[in-house]
mmCIF file of C-alpha atoms in Angstrom:
data_model
loop_
_atom_site.group_PDB
_atom_site.id
_atom_site.type_symbol
_atom_site.label_atom_id
_atom_site.label_comp_id
_atom_site.label_asym_id
_atom_site.label_seq_id
_atom_site.Cartn_x
_atom_site.Cartn_y
_atom_site.Cartn_z
ATOM 1 C CA MET A 1 108.202 206.860 96.013
ATOM 2 C CA ASN A 2 109.947 210.301 95.615
ATOM 3 C CA GLN A 3 107.418 212.500 93.695
ATOM 4 C CA THR A 4 109.860 213.989 91.229
ATOM 5 C CA LEU A 5 111.007 210.324 90.179
ATOM 6 C CA SER A 6 107.402 209.375 90.154
ATOM 7 C CA GLN A 7 106.744 212.328 87.588
ATOM 8 C CA PHE A 8 109.521 211.354 85.534
ATOM 9 C CA ILE A 9 108.207 207.799 85.225
ATOM 10 C CA THR A 10 104.827 209.132 84.090
ATOM 11 C CA PHE A 11 106.211 211.176 81.290
ATOM 12 C CA ALA A 12 108.627 208.311 80.210
ATOM 13 C CA VAL A 13 105.471 206.111 79.872
ATOM 14 C CA SER A 14 103.811 208.721 77.833
ATOM 15 C CA ALA A 15 106.778 209.312 75.851
ATOM 16 C CA GLY A 16 106.981 205.525 75.054
ATOM 17 C CA LEU A 17 103.277 205.274 74.028
ATOM 18 C CA GLY A 18 103.948 208.197 71.672
ATOM 19 C CA LEU A 19 107.061 206.426 70.295
ATOM 20 C CA LEU A 20 105.027 203.111 69.787
ATOM 21 C CA VAL A 21 102.129 205.019 67.737
ATOM 22 C CA GLY A 22 104.748 207.163 65.953
ATOM 23 C CA LEU A 23 106.747 204.092 64.718
ATOM 24 C CA GLU A 24 103.753 202.839 63.024
ATOM 25 C CA ARG A 25 102.728 206.302 61.566
ATOM 26 C CA GLU A 26 106.278 206.452 60.231
ATOM 27 C CA ARG A 27 105.657 203.817 57.918
ATOM 28 C CA LYS A 28 103.237 206.016 56.002
ATOM 29 C CA PRO A 29 105.101 208.222 53.425
ATOM 30 C CA GLY A 30 102.376 211.037 53.473
ATOM 31 C CA ALA A 31 101.948 211.204 57.176
ATOM 32 C CA LYS A 32 102.547 214.587 58.767
ATOM 33 C CA ALA A 33 103.405 212.928 62.122
ATOM 34 C CA GLY A 34 105.964 210.429 62.748
ATOM 35 C CA VAL A 35 108.096 209.224 65.684
ATOM 36 C CA ARG A 36 109.234 212.435 67.084
ATOM 37 C CA THR A 37 106.052 214.271 66.649
ATOM 38 C CA PHE A 38 103.912 211.475 68.214
ATOM 39 C CA THR A 39 106.337 211.285 71.161
ATOM 40 C CA LEU A 40 106.053 214.952 71.693
ATOM 41 C CA ILE A 41 102.457 215.037 71.455
ATOM 42 C CA ALA A 42 101.937 212.241 74.089
ATOM 43 C CA VAL A 43 104.497 214.182 76.325
ATOM 44 C CA LEU A 44 102.459 217.342 75.721
ATOM 45 C CA GLY A 45 99.201 215.560 76.804
ATOM 46 C CA THR A 46 100.748 214.794 80.081
ATOM 47 C CA LEU A 47 102.343 218.241 80.459
ATOM 48 C CA ALA A 48 98.885 219.787 79.575
ATOM 49 C CA ALA A 49 97.279 217.373 82.530
ATOM 50 C CA LEU A 50 100.023 218.601 84.995
ATOM 51 C CA LEU A 51 99.416 222.249 84.065
ATOM 52 C CA THR A 52 95.709 221.892 84.205
ATOM 53 C CA ASP A 53 95.871 220.097 87.732
ATOM 54 C CA ALA A 54 98.269 222.835 88.857
ATOM 55 C CA ALA A 55 96.074 225.936 87.585
ATOM 56 C CA GLY A 56 92.763 224.077 88.504
ATOM 57 C CA SER A 57 91.514 225.052 84.900
ATOM 58 C CA ALA A 58 90.460 222.551 82.241
ATOM 59 C CA TRP A 59 90.882 225.108 79.428
ATOM 60 C CA ILE A 60 94.649 224.429 79.374
ATOM 61 C CA LEU A 61 94.062 221.088 78.532
ATOM 62 C CA MET A 62 91.316 221.807 75.859
ATOM 63 C CA ALA A 63 93.271 224.659 74.261
ATOM 64 C CA LEU A 64 96.470 222.376 73.793
ATOM 65 C CA ALA A 65 94.311 219.390 72.326
ATOM 66 C CA LEU A 66 92.620 221.930 69.660
ATOM 67 C CA ALA A 67 96.236 223.504 69.132
ATOM 68 C CA VAL A 68 97.491 219.803 68.039
ATOM 69 C CA ALA A 69 94.483 219.261 65.794
ATOM 70 C CA ALA A 70 94.801 222.533 64.171
ATOM 71 C CA THR A 71 98.644 222.404 63.680
ATOM 72 C CA LEU A 72 98.245 218.855 61.856
ATOM 73 C CA ILE A 73 95.045 220.095 60.107
ATOM 74 C CA ALA A 74 97.102 222.938 58.677
ATOM 75 C CA ALA A 75 100.270 220.904 57.727
ATOM 76 C CA TYR A 76 97.980 218.633 55.442
ATOM 77 C CA ALA A 77 95.949 221.455 53.994
ATOM 78 C CA ASN A 78 99.289 223.174 53.053
ATOM 79 C CA ASP A 79 100.602 220.083 51.236
ATOM 80 C CA PRO A 80 98.163 219.609 48.276
ATOM 81 C CA ARG A 81 100.127 216.820 47.018
ATOM 82 C CA HIS A 82 99.061 214.604 49.724
ATOM 83 C CA VAL A 83 95.440 215.692 50.226
ATOM 84 C CA ALA A 84 94.260 213.820 47.413
ATOM 85 C CA GLU A 85 95.988 210.639 48.445
ATOM 86 C CA ASP A 86 95.262 211.082 52.316
ATOM 87 C CA SER A 87 93.218 213.645 54.085
ATOM 88 C CA GLY A 88 95.242 212.769 57.124
ATOM 89 C CA SER A 89 91.959 212.202 59.204
ATOM 90 C CA THR A 90 93.489 208.982 60.672
ATOM 91 C CA THR A 91 96.740 210.476 61.756
ATOM 92 C CA ILE A 92 95.046 213.484 63.332
ATOM 93 C CA VAL A 93 92.576 211.346 65.154
ATOM 94 C CA ALA A 94 95.586 209.142 66.340
ATOM 95 C CA ALA A 95 97.446 212.256 67.481
ATOM 96 C CA LEU A 96 94.458 213.578 69.513
ATOM 97 C CA THR A 97 94.058 210.011 70.993
ATOM 98 C CA VAL A 98 97.808 209.851 71.966
ATOM 99 C CA PHE A 99 97.424 213.395 73.559
ATOM 100 C CA ALA A 100 94.388 212.150 75.496
ATOM 101 C CA LEU A 101 96.513 209.038 76.553
ATOM 102 C CA GLY A 102 99.215 211.215 77.842
ATOM 103 C CA ALA A 103 96.742 213.188 79.960
ATOM 104 C CA ALA A 104 95.079 209.982 81.278
ATOM 105 C CA ASN A 105 98.464 208.648 82.099
ATOM 106 C CA TYR A 106 99.038 211.781 84.331
ATOM 107 C CA TYR A 107 95.694 211.180 86.075
ATOM 108 C CA GLY A 108 96.603 207.510 87.018
ATOM 109 C CA TYR A 109 95.065 205.484 84.393
ATOM 110 C CA ARG A 110 98.635 204.170 83.302
ATOM 111 C CA VAL A 111 97.536 200.576 82.647
ATOM 112 C CA LEU A 112 94.432 201.638 80.774
ATOM 113 C CA ALA A 113 96.618 204.121 78.731
ATOM 114 C CA VAL A 114 99.209 201.497 78.004
ATOM 115 C CA GLY A 115 96.622 198.933 76.820
ATOM 116 C CA LEU A 116 94.712 201.336 74.634
ATOM 117 C CA GLY A 117 97.913 202.473 73.207
ATOM 118 C CA VAL A 118 98.940 198.925 72.102
ATOM 119 C CA GLY A 119 95.436 198.233 70.687
ATOM 120 C CA MET A 120 95.439 201.447 68.795
ATOM 121 C CA THR A 121 98.879 200.740 67.310
ATOM 122 C CA ALA A 122 97.643 197.244 66.179
ATOM 123 C CA LEU A 123 94.474 198.946 64.889
ATOM 124 C CA LEU A 124 96.659 201.343 62.538
ATOM 125 C CA TYR A 125 99.295 198.666 61.682
ATOM 126 C CA TYR A 126 96.656 195.993 60.396
ATOM 127 C CA LYS A 127 94.812 198.440 57.900
ATOM 128 C CA ASP A 128 95.153 196.361 54.945
ATOM 129 C CA GLU A 129 94.103 193.223 56.695
ATOM 130 C CA LEU A 130 91.000 194.941 58.215
ATOM 131 C CA GLU A 131 89.926 196.460 55.032
ATOM 132 C CA GLY A 132 90.108 193.084 53.205
ATOM 133 C CA PHE A 133 88.246 191.524 56.099
ATOM 134 C CA SER A 134 85.560 194.207 55.660
ATOM 135 C CA GLN A 135 85.193 192.990 52.184
ATOM 136 C CA ARG A 136 84.695 189.499 52.893
ATOM 137 C CA ILE A 137 81.784 190.244 55.410
ATOM 138 C CA THR A 138 78.580 189.987 53.626
ATOM 139 C CA ALA A 139 75.624 192.379 53.984
ATOM 140 C CA GLN A 140 73.717 189.623 55.646
ATOM 141 C CA ASP A 141 76.427 188.960 58.035
ATOM 142 C CA VAL A 142 76.245 192.529 59.101
ATOM 143 C CA ARG A 143 72.333 192.489 59.230
ATOM 144 C CA SER A 144 72.420 189.417 61.287
ATOM 145 C CA ALA A 145 74.912 190.679 63.832
ATOM 146 C CA LEU A 146 73.217 194.100 64.187
ATOM 147 C CA GLN A 147 69.690 192.199 64.751
ATOM 148 C CA PHE A 148 71.095 190.119 67.240
ATOM 149 C CA ALA A 149 73.140 192.827 68.972
ATOM 150 C CA ALA A 150 69.959 194.998 69.276
ATOM 151 C CA VAL A 151 67.819 192.246 70.640
ATOM 152 C CA SER A 152 70.352 191.277 73.221
ATOM 153 C CA ALA A 153 71.265 194.879 74.166
ATOM 154 C CA ILE A 154 67.676 195.755 74.412
ATOM 155 C CA VAL A 155 65.843 192.692 75.541
ATOM 156 C CA LEU A 156 68.304 191.074 77.897
ATOM 157 C CA PRO A 157 68.162 193.849 80.460
ATOM 158 C CA LEU A 158 64.335 193.722 80.419
ATOM 159 C CA LEU A 159 64.156 189.762 80.983
ATOM 160 C CA PRO A 160 63.368 189.022 84.580
ATOM 161 C CA ASP A 161 66.466 187.574 86.460
ATOM 162 C CA GLN A 162 64.651 185.132 88.637
ATOM 163 C CA PRO A 163 63.579 181.243 88.680
ATOM 164 C CA TRP A 164 60.528 180.546 86.722
ATOM 165 C CA GLY A 165 58.453 177.540 85.662
ATOM 166 C CA PRO A 166 58.608 173.796 86.848
ATOM 167 C CA HIS A 167 61.284 172.990 89.199
ATOM 168 C CA GLY A 168 62.497 176.750 89.116
ATOM 169 C CA VAL A 169 64.990 176.214 86.426
ATOM 170 C CA LEU A 170 63.763 178.436 83.793
ATOM 171 C CA ASN A 171 65.427 181.878 84.167
ATOM 172 C CA PRO A 172 64.784 184.160 81.346
ATOM 173 C CA PHE A 173 67.611 186.404 81.777
ATOM 174 C CA ARG A 174 70.237 183.467 82.190
ATOM 175 C CA ILE A 175 68.830 181.678 79.325
ATOM 176 C CA TRP A 176 69.413 184.503 76.984
ATOM 177 C CA LEU A 177 72.610 185.377 78.729
ATOM 178 C CA MET A 178 73.882 181.776 77.615
ATOM 179 C CA VAL A 179 72.489 182.272 74.198
ATOM 180 C CA VAL A 180 74.674 185.316 73.926
ATOM 181 C CA LEU A 181 77.667 183.619 75.224
ATOM 182 C CA ILE A 182 77.703 180.824 72.911
ATOM 183 C CA SER A 183 76.734 182.923 69.930
ATOM 184 C CA GLY A 184 79.797 185.176 70.853
ATOM 185 C CA VAL A 185 82.189 182.218 70.919
ATOM 186 C CA SER A 186 81.025 180.994 67.742
ATOM 187 C CA LEU A 187 80.942 184.481 66.335
ATOM 188 C CA ALA A 188 84.812 184.699 67.000
ATOM 189 C CA GLY A 189 85.553 181.586 65.056
ATOM 190 C CA TYR A 190 83.335 182.634 62.172
ATOM 191 C CA LEU A 191 84.865 186.209 61.931
ATOM 192 C CA ALA A 192 88.430 184.416 62.115
ATOM 193 C CA TRP A 193 87.268 182.097 59.369
ATOM 194 C CA ARG A 194 86.074 185.205 57.312
ATOM 195 C CA LEU A 195 89.417 187.028 57.867
ATOM 196 C CA THR A 196 91.520 184.016 56.876
ATOM 197 C CA LEU A 197 89.085 183.018 53.831
ATOM 198 C CA GLY A 198 90.892 181.678 51.004
ATOM 199 C CA ARG A 199 94.360 181.126 52.567
ATOM 200 C CA LYS A 200 93.607 178.636 55.285
ATOM 201 C CA GLY A 201 95.877 175.778 55.996
ATOM 202 C CA LEU A 202 94.584 172.553 57.522
ATOM 203 C CA ALA A 203 95.397 173.345 61.046
ATOM 204 C CA LEU A 204 93.691 176.727 60.965
ATOM 205 C CA THR A 205 90.650 175.296 59.141
ATOM 206 C CA GLY A 206 90.274 172.590 61.841
ATOM 207 C CA LEU A 207 90.881 175.176 64.621
ATOM 208 C CA LEU A 208 88.295 177.811 63.315
ATOM 209 C CA GLY A 209 85.899 175.140 62.354
ATOM 210 C CA GLY A 210 85.890 173.360 65.955
ATOM 211 C CA LEU A 211 85.073 176.977 67.331
ATOM 212 C CA VAL A 212 82.303 177.686 64.638
ATOM 213 C CA SER A 213 80.758 174.338 64.319
ATOM 214 C CA SER A 214 82.557 171.180 64.825
ATOM 215 C CA THR A 215 79.534 169.165 63.400
ATOM 216 C CA ALA A 216 79.357 171.197 60.206
ATOM 217 C CA THR A 217 83.277 171.021 59.792
ATOM 218 C CA THR A 218 83.028 167.095 60.262
ATOM 219 C CA LEU A 219 80.167 166.705 57.667
ATOM 220 C CA ALA A 220 81.582 169.138 55.242
ATOM 221 C CA TRP A 221 85.026 167.370 55.199
ATOM 222 C CA ALA A 222 83.801 163.948 55.221
ATOM 223 C CA ARG A 223 81.962 164.815 52.021
ATOM 224 C CA HIS A 224 85.344 166.362 50.651
ATOM 225 C CA ALA A 225 86.827 163.155 51.247
ATOM 226 C CA HIS A 226 84.255 161.160 49.443
ATOM 227 C CA ALA A 227 84.504 163.450 46.350
ATOM 228 C CA SER A 228 88.229 164.017 46.308
ATOM 229 C CA PRO A 229 91.476 162.014 46.768
ATOM 230 C CA HIS A 230 92.432 164.182 49.962
ATOM 231 C CA GLY A 231 91.369 161.876 52.443
ATOM 232 C CA GLU A 232 94.108 162.227 54.791
ATOM 233 C CA ALA A 233 93.535 166.134 54.798
ATOM 234 C CA ALA A 234 90.066 165.342 55.737
ATOM 235 C CA LEU A 235 90.665 163.242 58.518
ATOM 236 C CA ALA A 236 93.247 165.759 60.043
ATOM 237 C CA VAL A 237 90.720 168.553 59.924
ATOM 238 C CA ILE A 238 87.941 166.575 61.316
ATOM 239 C CA LEU A 239 90.279 165.314 64.351
ATOM 240 C CA LEU A 240 91.481 168.817 64.904
ATOM 241 C CA ALA A 241 88.072 170.394 64.736
ATOM 242 C CA ASN A 242 86.763 167.904 67.363
ATOM 243 C CA ALA A 243 89.721 168.451 69.532
ATOM 244 C CA THR A 244 88.917 172.204 69.341
ATOM 245 C CA MET A 245 85.461 171.429 70.368
ATOM 246 C CA LEU A 246 86.830 169.941 73.782
ATOM 247 C CA ALA A 247 88.716 172.934 74.432
ATOM 248 C CA ARG A 248 85.582 175.009 73.504
ATOM 249 C CA VAL A 249 83.616 173.006 76.173
ATOM 250 C CA LEU A 250 86.341 173.818 78.706
ATOM 251 C CA LEU A 251 86.307 177.342 77.913
ATOM 252 C CA ILE A 252 82.358 177.487 78.450
ATOM 253 C CA ILE A 253 82.544 175.762 81.826
ATOM 254 C CA VAL A 254 85.285 177.889 83.151
ATOM 255 C CA ILE A 255 83.278 181.346 82.199
ATOM 256 C CA VAL A 256 79.842 179.849 83.313
ATOM 257 C CA ALA A 257 80.924 177.908 86.399
ATOM 258 C CA PRO A 258 84.346 179.048 87.461
ATOM 259 C CA GLY A 259 84.022 176.771 90.669
ATOM 260 C CA LEU A 260 84.138 173.728 88.468
ATOM 261 C CA TRP A 261 87.481 174.750 86.722
ATOM 262 C CA SER A 262 89.653 172.183 88.587
ATOM 263 C CA ALA A 263 87.362 169.304 87.414
ATOM 264 C CA ALA A 264 86.986 170.531 84.182
ATOM 265 C CA ALA A 265 90.672 171.201 83.756
ATOM 266 C CA LEU A 266 91.401 167.530 84.543
ATOM 267 C CA VAL A 267 88.616 166.087 82.460
ATOM 268 C CA PHE A 268 89.192 168.083 79.368
ATOM 269 C CA GLY A 269 92.973 168.453 79.786
ATOM 270 C CA LEU A 270 93.351 164.676 79.691
ATOM 271 C CA ALA A 271 90.960 164.612 76.777
ATOM 272 C CA LEU A 272 93.135 167.093 74.830
ATOM 273 C CA ALA A 273 96.156 165.403 75.568
ATOM 274 C CA GLY A 274 94.828 162.080 74.514
ATOM 275 C CA ALA A 275 93.563 163.572 71.294
ATOM 276 C CA THR A 276 96.493 165.680 70.263
ATOM 277 C CA PRO A 277 98.895 162.648 69.082
ATOM 278 C CA ALA A 278 96.388 161.592 66.581
ATOM 279 C CA VAL A 279 95.618 165.424 65.380
ATOM 280 C CA LEU A 280 99.494 165.888 64.830
ATOM 281 C CA TRP A 281 100.150 162.515 63.136
ATOM 282 C CA HIS A 282 97.547 163.229 60.567
ATOM 283 C CA LEU A 283 98.426 166.669 60.137
ATOM 284 C CA ARG A 284 101.901 165.706 59.429
ATOM 285 C CA ARG A 285 100.843 162.927 56.983
ATOM 286 C CA ALA A 286 98.489 165.263 55.044
ATOM 287 C CA GLY A 287 101.544 167.864 54.415
ATOM 288 C CA ALA A 288 100.818 171.083 52.841
ATOM 289 C CA THR A 289 97.445 170.159 51.182
ATOM 290 C CA SER A 290 95.582 173.147 50.261
ATOM 291 C CA THR A 291 91.975 173.656 51.741
ATOM 292 C CA GLY A 292 90.647 176.470 49.285
ATOM 293 C CA GLU A 293 87.846 178.292 50.517
ATOM 294 C CA GLY A 294 85.714 175.237 51.528
ATOM 295 C CA ASP A 295 82.190 175.165 52.417
ATOM 296 C CA GLN A 296 80.487 178.171 53.736
ATOM 297 C CA PHE A 297 79.594 178.479 57.520
ATOM 298 C CA SER A 298 76.381 180.207 58.362
ATOM 299 C CA ASN A 299 76.689 183.411 60.690
ATOM 300 C CA PRO A 300 75.924 182.000 64.310
ATOM 301 C CA THR A 301 74.297 185.350 65.262
ATOM 302 C CA GLN A 302 71.305 184.986 63.001
ATOM 303 C CA LEU A 303 68.197 185.856 64.955
ATOM 304 C CA SER A 304 66.662 182.493 63.937
ATOM 305 C CA THR A 305 69.673 180.396 64.970
ATOM 306 C CA ALA A 306 69.838 182.010 68.229
ATOM 307 C CA LEU A 307 66.280 181.591 69.014
ATOM 308 C CA VAL A 308 66.188 177.889 68.057
ATOM 309 C CA PHE A 309 69.390 177.387 70.427
ATOM 310 C CA GLY A 310 67.588 179.447 73.317
ATOM 311 C CA LEU A 311 64.356 177.088 72.836
ATOM 312 C CA ALA A 312 66.564 174.037 72.861
ATOM 313 C CA TYR A 313 68.519 174.977 75.706
ATOM 314 C CA ALA A 314 65.351 175.953 77.875
ATOM 315 C CA GLY A 315 63.704 172.613 76.723
ATOM 316 C CA ILE A 316 66.770 170.454 77.485
ATOM 317 C CA LEU A 317 67.155 172.322 80.885
ATOM 318 C CA LEU A 318 63.787 171.455 81.924
ATOM 319 C CA LEU A 319 63.762 167.752 80.526
ATOM 320 C CA ALA A 320 67.146 167.438 82.456
ATOM 321 C CA ALA A 321 65.727 168.744 85.884
ATOM 322 C CA TRP A 322 62.588 166.715 85.555
ATOM 323 C CA MET A 323 64.589 163.493 84.574
ATOM 324 C CA SER A 324 67.066 164.142 87.516
ATOM 325 C CA GLU A 325 64.218 164.611 90.005
ATOM 326 C CA ARG A 326 62.170 161.487 88.798
ATOM 327 C CA LEU A 327 64.930 159.186 88.220
ATOM 328 C CA GLY A 328 68.106 160.651 89.757
ATOM 329 C CA ALA A 329 71.490 160.791 88.048
ATOM 330 C CA ALA A 330 70.343 158.039 85.758
ATOM 331 C CA GLY A 331 67.739 160.229 84.118
ATOM 332 C CA LEU A 332 70.193 163.340 83.682
ATOM 333 C CA TYR A 333 72.699 160.858 82.078
ATOM 334 C CA GLY A 334 70.006 159.648 79.686
ATOM 335 C CA VAL A 335 69.062 163.318 78.382
ATOM 336 C CA ALA A 336 72.840 163.979 78.184
ATOM 337 C CA ALA A 337 73.406 160.736 75.888
ATOM 338 C CA VAL A 338 70.367 161.863 73.736
ATOM 339 C CA SER A 339 70.890 165.621 73.599
ATOM 340 C CA GLY A 340 74.691 165.328 73.006
ATOM 341 C CA LEU A 341 74.053 163.761 69.585
ATOM 342 C CA THR A 342 72.871 167.050 68.271
ATOM 343 C CA ASP A 343 74.368 169.463 70.576
ATOM 344 C CA VAL A 344 77.029 169.553 73.426
ATOM 345 C CA ASP A 345 76.392 173.306 74.432
ATOM 346 C CA ALA A 346 72.865 173.078 75.412
ATOM 347 C CA ILE A 347 73.352 170.066 77.859
ATOM 348 C CA THR A 348 76.671 171.510 79.048
ATOM 349 C CA LEU A 349 74.822 174.575 80.223
ATOM 350 C CA SER A 350 72.025 172.826 81.484
ATOM 351 C CA SER A 351 74.318 170.675 83.650
ATOM 352 C CA LEU A 352 75.931 174.004 84.936
ATOM 353 C CA GLN A 353 72.694 175.477 85.593
ATOM 354 C CA LEU A 354 71.517 172.489 87.649
ATOM 355 C CA HIS A 355 74.830 172.317 89.658
ATOM 356 C CA ALA A 356 74.416 176.110 90.202
ATOM 357 C CA ASN A 357 70.918 175.549 91.616
ATOM 358 C CA GLU A 358 72.516 172.814 93.719
ATOM 359 C CA ALA A 359 70.248 170.160 92.180
ATOM 360 C CA ILE A 360 73.345 168.037 91.206
ATOM 361 C CA GLY A 361 76.879 167.889 92.400
ATOM 362 C CA VAL A 362 80.454 168.196 90.769
ATOM 363 C CA ARG A 363 80.455 164.579 89.828
ATOM 364 C CA GLU A 364 77.030 164.380 88.205
ATOM 365 C CA ALA A 365 77.382 167.642 86.196
ATOM 366 C CA MET A 366 80.826 166.657 84.866
ATOM 367 C CA SER A 367 79.674 163.106 84.247
ATOM 368 C CA ALA A 368 76.503 164.355 82.126
ATOM 369 C CA ILE A 369 78.919 166.637 80.205
ATOM 370 C CA VAL A 370 81.393 163.718 79.464
ATOM 371 C CA ILE A 371 78.444 161.474 78.450
ATOM 372 C CA ALA A 372 77.273 164.145 76.124
ATOM 373 C CA VAL A 373 80.648 164.963 74.547
ATOM 374 C CA SER A 374 81.257 161.088 74.032
ATOM 375 C CA SER A 375 77.753 160.643 72.423
ATOM 376 C CA ASN A 376 78.384 163.586 70.068
ATOM 377 C CA LEU A 377 81.915 162.074 69.091
ATOM 378 C CA LEU A 378 80.290 158.743 68.419
ATOM 379 C CA LEU A 379 77.800 160.327 66.135
ATOM 380 C CA LYS A 380 80.408 162.183 64.208
ATOM 381 C CA ALA A 381 82.360 158.948 63.534
ATOM 382 C CA GLY A 382 79.154 157.565 62.185
ATOM 383 C CA MET A 383 78.502 160.457 60.079
ATOM 384 C CA VAL A 384 81.824 160.290 58.652
ATOM 385 C CA ALA A 385 81.368 156.838 57.653
ATOM 386 C CA VAL A 386 78.073 157.690 55.861
ATOM 387 C CA ALA A 387 78.951 160.754 54.057
ATOM 388 C CA GLY A 388 82.761 159.937 53.411
ATOM 389 C CA SER A 389 83.585 156.284 53.596
ATOM 390 C CA LEU A 390 83.663 153.277 55.920
ATOM 391 C CA ARG A 391 87.465 153.442 55.951
ATOM 392 C CA LEU A 392 87.356 157.182 56.880
ATOM 393 C CA GLY A 393 84.638 156.532 59.604
ATOM 394 C CA TRP A 394 86.953 153.849 61.124
ATOM 395 C CA LEU A 395 89.848 155.950 61.224
ATOM 396 C CA THR A 396 87.991 158.899 62.727
ATOM 397 C CA ALA A 397 86.713 156.544 65.411
ATOM 398 C CA THR A 398 90.270 155.275 66.155
ATOM 399 C CA GLY A 399 91.589 158.844 66.054
ATOM 400 C CA PHE A 400 88.905 159.671 68.680
ATOM 401 C CA LEU A 401 90.152 156.972 71.188
ATOM 402 C CA GLY A 402 92.802 159.240 72.741
ATOM 403 C CA ALA A 403 90.050 161.756 73.695
ATOM 404 C CA PHE A 404 87.752 159.140 75.020
ATOM 405 C CA LEU A 405 90.499 157.607 77.096
ATOM 406 C CA GLY A 406 91.216 161.154 78.286
ATOM 407 C CA LEU A 407 87.429 161.648 79.120
ATOM 408 C CA VAL A 408 87.092 158.292 81.164
ATOM 409 C CA LEU A 409 90.507 158.928 82.897
ATOM 410 C CA GLY A 410 89.499 162.573 84.016
ATOM 411 C CA LEU A 411 86.147 161.659 85.052
ATOM 412 C CA TRP A 412 87.475 158.866 87.183
ATOM 413 C CA GLY A 413 90.080 161.447 88.688
ATOM 414 C CA VAL A 414 86.943 163.747 89.495
ATOM 415 C CA HIS A 415 85.075 161.063 91.267
ATOM 416 C CA THR A 416 88.220 159.506 92.906
ATOM 417 C CA LEU A 417 89.697 162.847 94.003
ATOM 418 C CA ALA A 418 86.212 164.606 94.822
ATOM 419 C CA LEU A 419 87.089 167.606 92.975
#
C-alpha cells in the first residue's frame, strides 16, 4: 500500500476513535471536551507518535501528553461553576487515554486501539448502571471475590503441574484451574444477576439462574409455585434455567477440551433444540409475570465453596478413574449417574480429564457426561414434585422430554458417526 495512503488511514482511524469517545462526552453538560476536542486529541496522539518516530525523541510524545492534560485542567480550574459538580477527572483521564490510543494506532496496534476505544466508550456511557451495580454488590461479595482472586493468583502458579496420586489423575494445578473456570462462569451469572436485581423478567431470571446454579433456581421456584399462584411462571423459569445449564456444559467442554467440540455441539445442540419449544411455550403462557427480587444466590467465589468443589472434583476424578480401570466404561457410567445427581460440573471435568489422559475415548467421555446430565434432570423433576407439587413435577418432567430426546439422539450420532 502507498505510504501516504497508509498514513491517511491511520489518522482516519484515530479520528474515528476520538469521535466515538467525544460523542459520549458531548452528552455531559459540564465536560470541557466534546466531539471536536476528543477527535483532535486522538489525531494529536498519532501526530505526536509520528514526530517522535521521525525525531527519535520520546520527549515530544510526553510533552504533548502533558500539554493535553494541562489544557483540560486549566479549563476546569477557570470555570468554578462546574468544579463543585464535576472535577473533570474522568474527562481528563479519558482524553489522555484517547491520546495514547492515537499513538498506539500509529505504532501498529490498530486492532487493540479500536477495541480499547470501544470498551472505554461503553464504560463511560454506562456510568449510571455501573454506579447502581456497585451499590448492589455487598461487602461480603467483595471480600469473597478478593479472597478467591488472591488465593488463585498466588497459589495457582505455585501448584505443581504434574500427575500425582493413584492412576496419575490428580494434577493439583489443573484441579484448581478447573475450580477457577467453574467459579468464573458462575460469577459472570451472579454479577449479571446483581446488576439486574429487582427488574428481571422471567426469561432473564431463568438464564441467569442457569448460569449461577440451575439446582438452586429449580428449588427456589418450586417453592415459589407452592406458596403462590404463579405456577406457570415457575415452570417457565425452571425449564429455562435447565436449558441454560445444557449450554453451560457445552461451553465448559469447548473451553476445557476443544478437540471434543464437534461431538459436544452435536449432543448439546440437539438437546437445546429439543428443550427450546417447551421453554418458549411456557414463557408465552406465563406472560408478563413479575419475578421481584426472588431468592438470594450465594456468591460462587466464596473460598469455602471453591474448596468444597475442588475436593469434590478431585474425589470424583479419582473414583471415576478407579471404577473405569476396574469395571471399564460401566464403572465410569455408574459414577456419572450418582455424581450427576448433585453436581454436573465435577463429573464433566473428570470425564474430560480422563479423555485428555487417554484413559477413555470420545464416546465414553460424552456418554458419561450425558448420563450425568440426565441424572441431574431427573433429580430436579423429583425436587419440583416434592418442593412444589406433583402436578408441577410432572409438567417439569414433561418439559425435560425434549432435552432428553436430544441428548439420546446426539449420543447416538456420536457413536454412529465416530466423532
